[in-house]
mmCIF file of C-alpha atoms in Angstrom:
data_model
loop_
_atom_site.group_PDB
_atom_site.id
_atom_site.type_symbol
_atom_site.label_atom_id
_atom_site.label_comp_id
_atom_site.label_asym_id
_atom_site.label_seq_id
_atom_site.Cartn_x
_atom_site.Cartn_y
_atom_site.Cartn_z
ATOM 1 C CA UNK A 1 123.798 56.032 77.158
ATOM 2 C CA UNK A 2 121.835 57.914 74.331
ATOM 3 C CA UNK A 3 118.394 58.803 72.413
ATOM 4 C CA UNK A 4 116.325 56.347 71.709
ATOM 5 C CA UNK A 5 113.547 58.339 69.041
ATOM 6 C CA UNK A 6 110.830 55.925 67.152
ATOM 7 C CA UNK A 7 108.606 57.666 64.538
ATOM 8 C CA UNK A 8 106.044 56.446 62.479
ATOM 9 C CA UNK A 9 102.073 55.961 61.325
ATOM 10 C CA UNK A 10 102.322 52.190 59.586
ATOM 11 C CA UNK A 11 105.889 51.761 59.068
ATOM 12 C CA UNK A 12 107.729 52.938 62.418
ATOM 13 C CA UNK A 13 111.333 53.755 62.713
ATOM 14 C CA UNK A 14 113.472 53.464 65.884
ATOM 15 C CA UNK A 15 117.146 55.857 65.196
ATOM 16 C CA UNK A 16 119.806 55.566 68.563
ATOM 17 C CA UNK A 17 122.497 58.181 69.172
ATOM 18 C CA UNK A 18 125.000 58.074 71.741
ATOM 19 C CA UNK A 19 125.252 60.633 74.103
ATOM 20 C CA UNK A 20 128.991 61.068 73.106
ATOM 21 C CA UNK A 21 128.083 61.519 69.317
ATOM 22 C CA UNK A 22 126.560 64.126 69.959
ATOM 23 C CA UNK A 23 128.006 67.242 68.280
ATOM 24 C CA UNK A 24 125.308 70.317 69.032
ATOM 25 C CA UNK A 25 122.005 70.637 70.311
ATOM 26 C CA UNK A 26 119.270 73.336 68.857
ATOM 27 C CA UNK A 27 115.711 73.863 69.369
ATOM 28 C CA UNK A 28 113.657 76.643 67.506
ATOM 29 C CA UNK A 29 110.305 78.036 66.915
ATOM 30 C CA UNK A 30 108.060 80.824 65.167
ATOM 31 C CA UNK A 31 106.089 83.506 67.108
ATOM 32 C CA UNK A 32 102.978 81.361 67.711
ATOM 33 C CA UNK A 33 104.093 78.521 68.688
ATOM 34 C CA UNK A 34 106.466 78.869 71.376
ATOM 35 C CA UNK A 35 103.267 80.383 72.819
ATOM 36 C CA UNK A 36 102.027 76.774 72.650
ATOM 37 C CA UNK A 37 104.685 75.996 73.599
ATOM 38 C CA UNK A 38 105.597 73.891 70.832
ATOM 39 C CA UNK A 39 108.878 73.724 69.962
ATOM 40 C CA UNK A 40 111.149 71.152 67.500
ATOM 41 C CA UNK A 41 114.155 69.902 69.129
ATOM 42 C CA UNK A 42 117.044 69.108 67.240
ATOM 43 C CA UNK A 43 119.866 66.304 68.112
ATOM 44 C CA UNK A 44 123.310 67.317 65.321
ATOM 45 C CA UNK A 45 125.660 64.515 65.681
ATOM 46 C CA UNK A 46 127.656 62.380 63.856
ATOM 47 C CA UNK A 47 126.682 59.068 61.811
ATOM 48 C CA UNK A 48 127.269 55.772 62.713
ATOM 49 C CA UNK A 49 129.507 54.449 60.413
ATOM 50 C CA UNK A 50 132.236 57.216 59.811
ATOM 51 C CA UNK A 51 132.528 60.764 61.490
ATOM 52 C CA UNK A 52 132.408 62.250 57.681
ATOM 53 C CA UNK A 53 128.817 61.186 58.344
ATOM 54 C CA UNK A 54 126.043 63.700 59.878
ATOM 55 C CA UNK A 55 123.146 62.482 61.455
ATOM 56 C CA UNK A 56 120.110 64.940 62.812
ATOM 57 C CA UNK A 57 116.971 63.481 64.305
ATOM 58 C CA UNK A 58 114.368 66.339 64.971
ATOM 59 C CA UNK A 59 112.078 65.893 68.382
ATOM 60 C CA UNK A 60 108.634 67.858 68.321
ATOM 61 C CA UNK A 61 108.859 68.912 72.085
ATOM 62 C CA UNK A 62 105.260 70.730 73.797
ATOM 63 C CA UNK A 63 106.649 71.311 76.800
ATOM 64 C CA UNK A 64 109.187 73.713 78.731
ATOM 65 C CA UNK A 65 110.331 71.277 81.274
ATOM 66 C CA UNK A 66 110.835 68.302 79.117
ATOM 67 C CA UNK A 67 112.722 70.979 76.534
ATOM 68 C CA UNK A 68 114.939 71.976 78.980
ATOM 69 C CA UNK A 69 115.507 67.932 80.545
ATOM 70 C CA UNK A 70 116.720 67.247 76.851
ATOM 71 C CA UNK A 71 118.927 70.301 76.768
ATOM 72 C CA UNK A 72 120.262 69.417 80.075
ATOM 73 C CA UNK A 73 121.614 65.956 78.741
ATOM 74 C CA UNK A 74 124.364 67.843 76.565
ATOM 75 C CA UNK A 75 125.040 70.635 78.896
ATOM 76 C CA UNK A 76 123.324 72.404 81.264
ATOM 77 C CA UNK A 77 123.222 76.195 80.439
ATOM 78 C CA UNK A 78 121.213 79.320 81.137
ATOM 79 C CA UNK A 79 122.207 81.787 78.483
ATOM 80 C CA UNK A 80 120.998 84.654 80.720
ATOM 81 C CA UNK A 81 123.655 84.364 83.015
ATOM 82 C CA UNK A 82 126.467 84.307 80.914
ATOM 83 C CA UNK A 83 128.303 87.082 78.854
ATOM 84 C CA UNK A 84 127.471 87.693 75.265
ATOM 85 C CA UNK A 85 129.086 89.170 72.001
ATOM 86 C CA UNK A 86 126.737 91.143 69.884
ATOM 87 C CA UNK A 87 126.969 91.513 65.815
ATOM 88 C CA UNK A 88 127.455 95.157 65.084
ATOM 89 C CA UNK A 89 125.361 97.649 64.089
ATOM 90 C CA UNK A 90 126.641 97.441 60.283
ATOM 91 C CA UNK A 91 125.204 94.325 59.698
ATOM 92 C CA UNK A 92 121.988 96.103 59.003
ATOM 93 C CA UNK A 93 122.961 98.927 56.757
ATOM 94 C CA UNK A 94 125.012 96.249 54.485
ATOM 95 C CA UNK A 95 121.871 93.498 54.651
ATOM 96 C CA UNK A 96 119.539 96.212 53.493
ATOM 97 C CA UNK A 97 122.008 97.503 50.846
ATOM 98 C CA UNK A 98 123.206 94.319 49.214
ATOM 99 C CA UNK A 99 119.685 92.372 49.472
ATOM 100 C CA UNK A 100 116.963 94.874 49.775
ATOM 101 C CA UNK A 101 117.824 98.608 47.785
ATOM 102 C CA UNK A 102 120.026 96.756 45.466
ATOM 103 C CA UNK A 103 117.792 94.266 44.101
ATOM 104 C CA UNK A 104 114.990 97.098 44.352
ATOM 105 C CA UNK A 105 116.825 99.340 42.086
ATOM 106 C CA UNK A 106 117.168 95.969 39.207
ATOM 107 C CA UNK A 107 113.877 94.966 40.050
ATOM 108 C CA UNK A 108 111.958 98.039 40.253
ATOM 109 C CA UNK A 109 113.446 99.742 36.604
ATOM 110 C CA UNK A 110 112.468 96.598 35.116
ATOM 111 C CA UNK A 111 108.579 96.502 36.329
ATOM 112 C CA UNK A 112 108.108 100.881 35.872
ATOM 113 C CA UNK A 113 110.208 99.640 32.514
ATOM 114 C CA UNK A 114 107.393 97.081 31.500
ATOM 115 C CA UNK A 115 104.308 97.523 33.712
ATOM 116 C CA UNK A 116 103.736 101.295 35.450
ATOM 117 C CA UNK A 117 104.648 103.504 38.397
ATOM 118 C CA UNK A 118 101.785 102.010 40.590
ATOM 119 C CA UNK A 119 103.645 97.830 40.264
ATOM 120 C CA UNK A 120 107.150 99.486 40.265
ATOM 121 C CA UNK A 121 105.880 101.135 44.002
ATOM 122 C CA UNK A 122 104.476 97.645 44.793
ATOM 123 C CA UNK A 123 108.345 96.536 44.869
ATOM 124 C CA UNK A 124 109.784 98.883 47.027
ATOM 125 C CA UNK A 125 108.293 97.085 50.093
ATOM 126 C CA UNK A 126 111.178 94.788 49.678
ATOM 127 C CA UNK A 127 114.184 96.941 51.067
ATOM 128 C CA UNK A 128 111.716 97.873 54.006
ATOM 129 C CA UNK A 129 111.171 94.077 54.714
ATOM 130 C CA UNK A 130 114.918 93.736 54.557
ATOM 131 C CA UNK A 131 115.251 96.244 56.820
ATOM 132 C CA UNK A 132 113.029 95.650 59.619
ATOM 133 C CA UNK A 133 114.412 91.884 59.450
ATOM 134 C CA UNK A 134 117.714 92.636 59.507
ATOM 135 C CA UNK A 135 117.026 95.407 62.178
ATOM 136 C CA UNK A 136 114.856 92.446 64.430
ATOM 137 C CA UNK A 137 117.573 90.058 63.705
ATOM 138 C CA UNK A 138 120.937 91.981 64.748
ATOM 139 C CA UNK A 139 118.717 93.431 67.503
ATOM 140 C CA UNK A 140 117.957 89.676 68.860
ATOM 141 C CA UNK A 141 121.515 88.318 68.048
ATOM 142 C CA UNK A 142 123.526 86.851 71.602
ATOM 143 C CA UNK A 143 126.477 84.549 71.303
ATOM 144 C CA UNK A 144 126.840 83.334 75.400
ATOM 145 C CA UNK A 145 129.647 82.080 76.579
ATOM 146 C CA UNK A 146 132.057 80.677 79.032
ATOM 147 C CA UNK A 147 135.101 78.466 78.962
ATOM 148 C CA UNK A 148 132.398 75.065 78.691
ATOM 149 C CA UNK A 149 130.246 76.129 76.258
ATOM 150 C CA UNK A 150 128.753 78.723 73.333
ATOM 151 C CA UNK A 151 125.211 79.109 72.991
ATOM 152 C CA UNK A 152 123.472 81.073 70.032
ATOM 153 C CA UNK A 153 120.461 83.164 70.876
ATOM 154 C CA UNK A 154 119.048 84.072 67.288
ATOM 155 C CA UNK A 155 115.863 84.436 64.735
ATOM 156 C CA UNK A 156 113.447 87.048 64.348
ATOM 157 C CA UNK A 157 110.232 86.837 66.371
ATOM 158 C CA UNK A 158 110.596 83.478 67.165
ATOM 159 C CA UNK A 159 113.260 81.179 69.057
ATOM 160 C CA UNK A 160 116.042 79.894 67.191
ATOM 161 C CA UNK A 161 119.056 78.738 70.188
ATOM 162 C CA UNK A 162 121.614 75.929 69.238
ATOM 163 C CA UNK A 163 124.051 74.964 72.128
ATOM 164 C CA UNK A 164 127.591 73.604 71.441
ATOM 165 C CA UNK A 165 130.497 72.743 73.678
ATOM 166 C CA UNK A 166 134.168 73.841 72.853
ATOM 167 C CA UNK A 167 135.660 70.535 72.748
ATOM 168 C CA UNK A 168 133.166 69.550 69.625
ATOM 169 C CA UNK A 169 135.077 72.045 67.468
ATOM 170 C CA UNK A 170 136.610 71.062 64.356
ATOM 171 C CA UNK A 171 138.295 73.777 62.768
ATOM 172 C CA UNK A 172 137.589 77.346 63.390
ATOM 173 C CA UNK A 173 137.559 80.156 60.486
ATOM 174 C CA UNK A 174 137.447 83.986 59.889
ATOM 175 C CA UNK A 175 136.275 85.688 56.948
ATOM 176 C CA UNK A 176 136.153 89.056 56.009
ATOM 177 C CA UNK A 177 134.571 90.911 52.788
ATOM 178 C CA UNK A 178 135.963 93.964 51.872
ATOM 179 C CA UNK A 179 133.428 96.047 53.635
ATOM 180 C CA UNK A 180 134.691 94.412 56.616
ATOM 181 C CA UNK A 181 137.955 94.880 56.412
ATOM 182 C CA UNK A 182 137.302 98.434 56.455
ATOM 183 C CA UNK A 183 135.487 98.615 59.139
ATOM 184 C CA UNK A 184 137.406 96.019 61.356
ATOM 185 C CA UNK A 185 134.820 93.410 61.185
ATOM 186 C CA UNK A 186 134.573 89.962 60.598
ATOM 187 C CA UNK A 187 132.705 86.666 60.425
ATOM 188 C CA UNK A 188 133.700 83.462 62.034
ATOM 189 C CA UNK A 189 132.649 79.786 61.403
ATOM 190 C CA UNK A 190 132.512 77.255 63.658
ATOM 191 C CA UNK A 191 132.761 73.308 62.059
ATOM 192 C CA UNK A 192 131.440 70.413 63.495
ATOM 193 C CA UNK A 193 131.362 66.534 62.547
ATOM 194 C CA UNK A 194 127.233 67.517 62.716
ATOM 195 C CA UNK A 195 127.565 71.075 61.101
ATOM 196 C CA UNK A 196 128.787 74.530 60.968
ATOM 197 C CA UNK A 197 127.476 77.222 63.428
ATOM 198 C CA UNK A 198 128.036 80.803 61.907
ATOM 199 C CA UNK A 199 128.436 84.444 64.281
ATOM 200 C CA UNK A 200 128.201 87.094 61.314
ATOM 201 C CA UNK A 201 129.600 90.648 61.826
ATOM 202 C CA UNK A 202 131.343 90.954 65.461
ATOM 203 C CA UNK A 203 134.112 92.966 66.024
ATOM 204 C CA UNK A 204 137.470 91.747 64.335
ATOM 205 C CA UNK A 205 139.237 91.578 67.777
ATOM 206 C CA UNK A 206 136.432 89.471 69.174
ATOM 207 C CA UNK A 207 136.557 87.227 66.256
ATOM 208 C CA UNK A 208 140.727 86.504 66.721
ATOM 209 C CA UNK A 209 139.557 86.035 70.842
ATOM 210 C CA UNK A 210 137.027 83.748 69.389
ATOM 211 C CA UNK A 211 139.145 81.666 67.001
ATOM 212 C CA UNK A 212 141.785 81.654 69.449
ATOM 213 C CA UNK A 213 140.174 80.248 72.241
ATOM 214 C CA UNK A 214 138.250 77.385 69.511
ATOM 215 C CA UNK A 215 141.656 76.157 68.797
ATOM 216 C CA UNK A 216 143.177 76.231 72.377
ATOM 217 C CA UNK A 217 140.476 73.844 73.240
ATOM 218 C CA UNK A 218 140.801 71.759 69.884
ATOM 219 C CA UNK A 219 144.639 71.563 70.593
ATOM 220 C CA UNK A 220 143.490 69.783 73.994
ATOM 221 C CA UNK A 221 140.684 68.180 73.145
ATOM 222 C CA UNK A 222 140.803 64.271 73.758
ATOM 223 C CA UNK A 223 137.545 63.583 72.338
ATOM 224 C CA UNK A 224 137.357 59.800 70.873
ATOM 225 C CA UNK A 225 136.286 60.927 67.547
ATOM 226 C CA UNK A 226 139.647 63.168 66.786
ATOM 227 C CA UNK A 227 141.587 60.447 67.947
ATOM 228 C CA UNK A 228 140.170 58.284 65.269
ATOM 229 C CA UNK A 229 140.504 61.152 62.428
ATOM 230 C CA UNK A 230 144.037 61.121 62.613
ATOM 231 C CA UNK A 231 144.735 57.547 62.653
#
């Protein structure tokens, strides 16, 4: 009926979660070690006394099939077979503006200002870093789909995929910064009782499909836990 996960050197600990508390699943890992494999396996759900509560109990996993046996216990999903939304191409050329040539420009006046040319140069590799990691990250960026379930294919060089169905949805939001708004984009958060999963920069249209499909399947939701929130 749920996890069972004991942890410990002297003092152990022993933590239970329902199957059905379960909000969202995620596993992730840097460059090296999914080579390993070696991945950490992540169980979001909510805590046992009230739903306000969240609860996350992290599983080192070192294999593929036991990963994927874990995974299988919330849903069972392959994101390459499903369709995907992208973030746009934007979402570099504003990262690398607002957190990269920006803070460069500050930054870099004030070092030439009090050191010399050579440590105001040393700076400037910050908008390239922003740049390439932006670049790597839009680049790797899937949100899969399909009327069951949403999975998030995201990081860098590494693996970073969380898996939530519909039905766990809370509340669904869109937000747009001017810069957005002018070039019909938007951002859209998705709440849990065990977190909030965010898609950054997708078309606007794609966002209202998004948002309007989250609350169909809030609407008619009969999950045990929404029941309880409004009584």
């Amino acid at each position: 009926n749920g996890f069972s996960v004991s942890h410990g050197l002297i003092n152990t600990a022993e933590q239970m979660i329902p199957f059905n508390k379960i909000q969202f699943i995620s596993w992730r890992s840097n460059w090296i070690r999914k080579n390993i494999p070696l991945y950490l396996f992540e169980v979001h759900s909510i805590g046992a006394h009230t739903i306000k509560q969240k609860l996350k109990i992290k599983i080192p996993v070192f294999s593929n099939d036991l990963l994927n046996k874990l995974a299988e216990v919330y849903h069972p999903v392959s994101g390459s077979d499903l369709p995907y939304l992208k973030i746009s191409n934007r979402y570099v050329l504003r990262t690398t503006l607002i957190k990269g040539i920006l803070p460069f420009l500050i930054a870099g006046t004030a070092v030439l200002y009090f050191f010399d040319l050579r440590s105001a140069l040393a700076v400037s590799i910050l908008p390239l870093y922003i740049g390439i990691s932006s670049y790597l990250f839009q680049n790797k960026f899937k949100l899969h789909y399909n009327t069951e379930v949403l999975l998030f294919d995201r990081g860098i060089l590494g693996v970073n995929i969380s898996v939530l169905r519909w039905h766990k949805l809370q509340s669904v939001s869109i937000r747009q910064s001017l810069y957005q708004q002018q070039h019909q984009l938007a951002s859209v958060n998705l709440c849990t009782a065990g977190g909030t999963l965010h898609v950054p920069f997708i078309k606007l249209k794609q966002a209202q499909a998004l948002q309007n499909f989250a609350l169909y399947k809030i609407e008619h939701s009969r999950e045990p836990w929404m029941q309880t929130e409004q009584i």
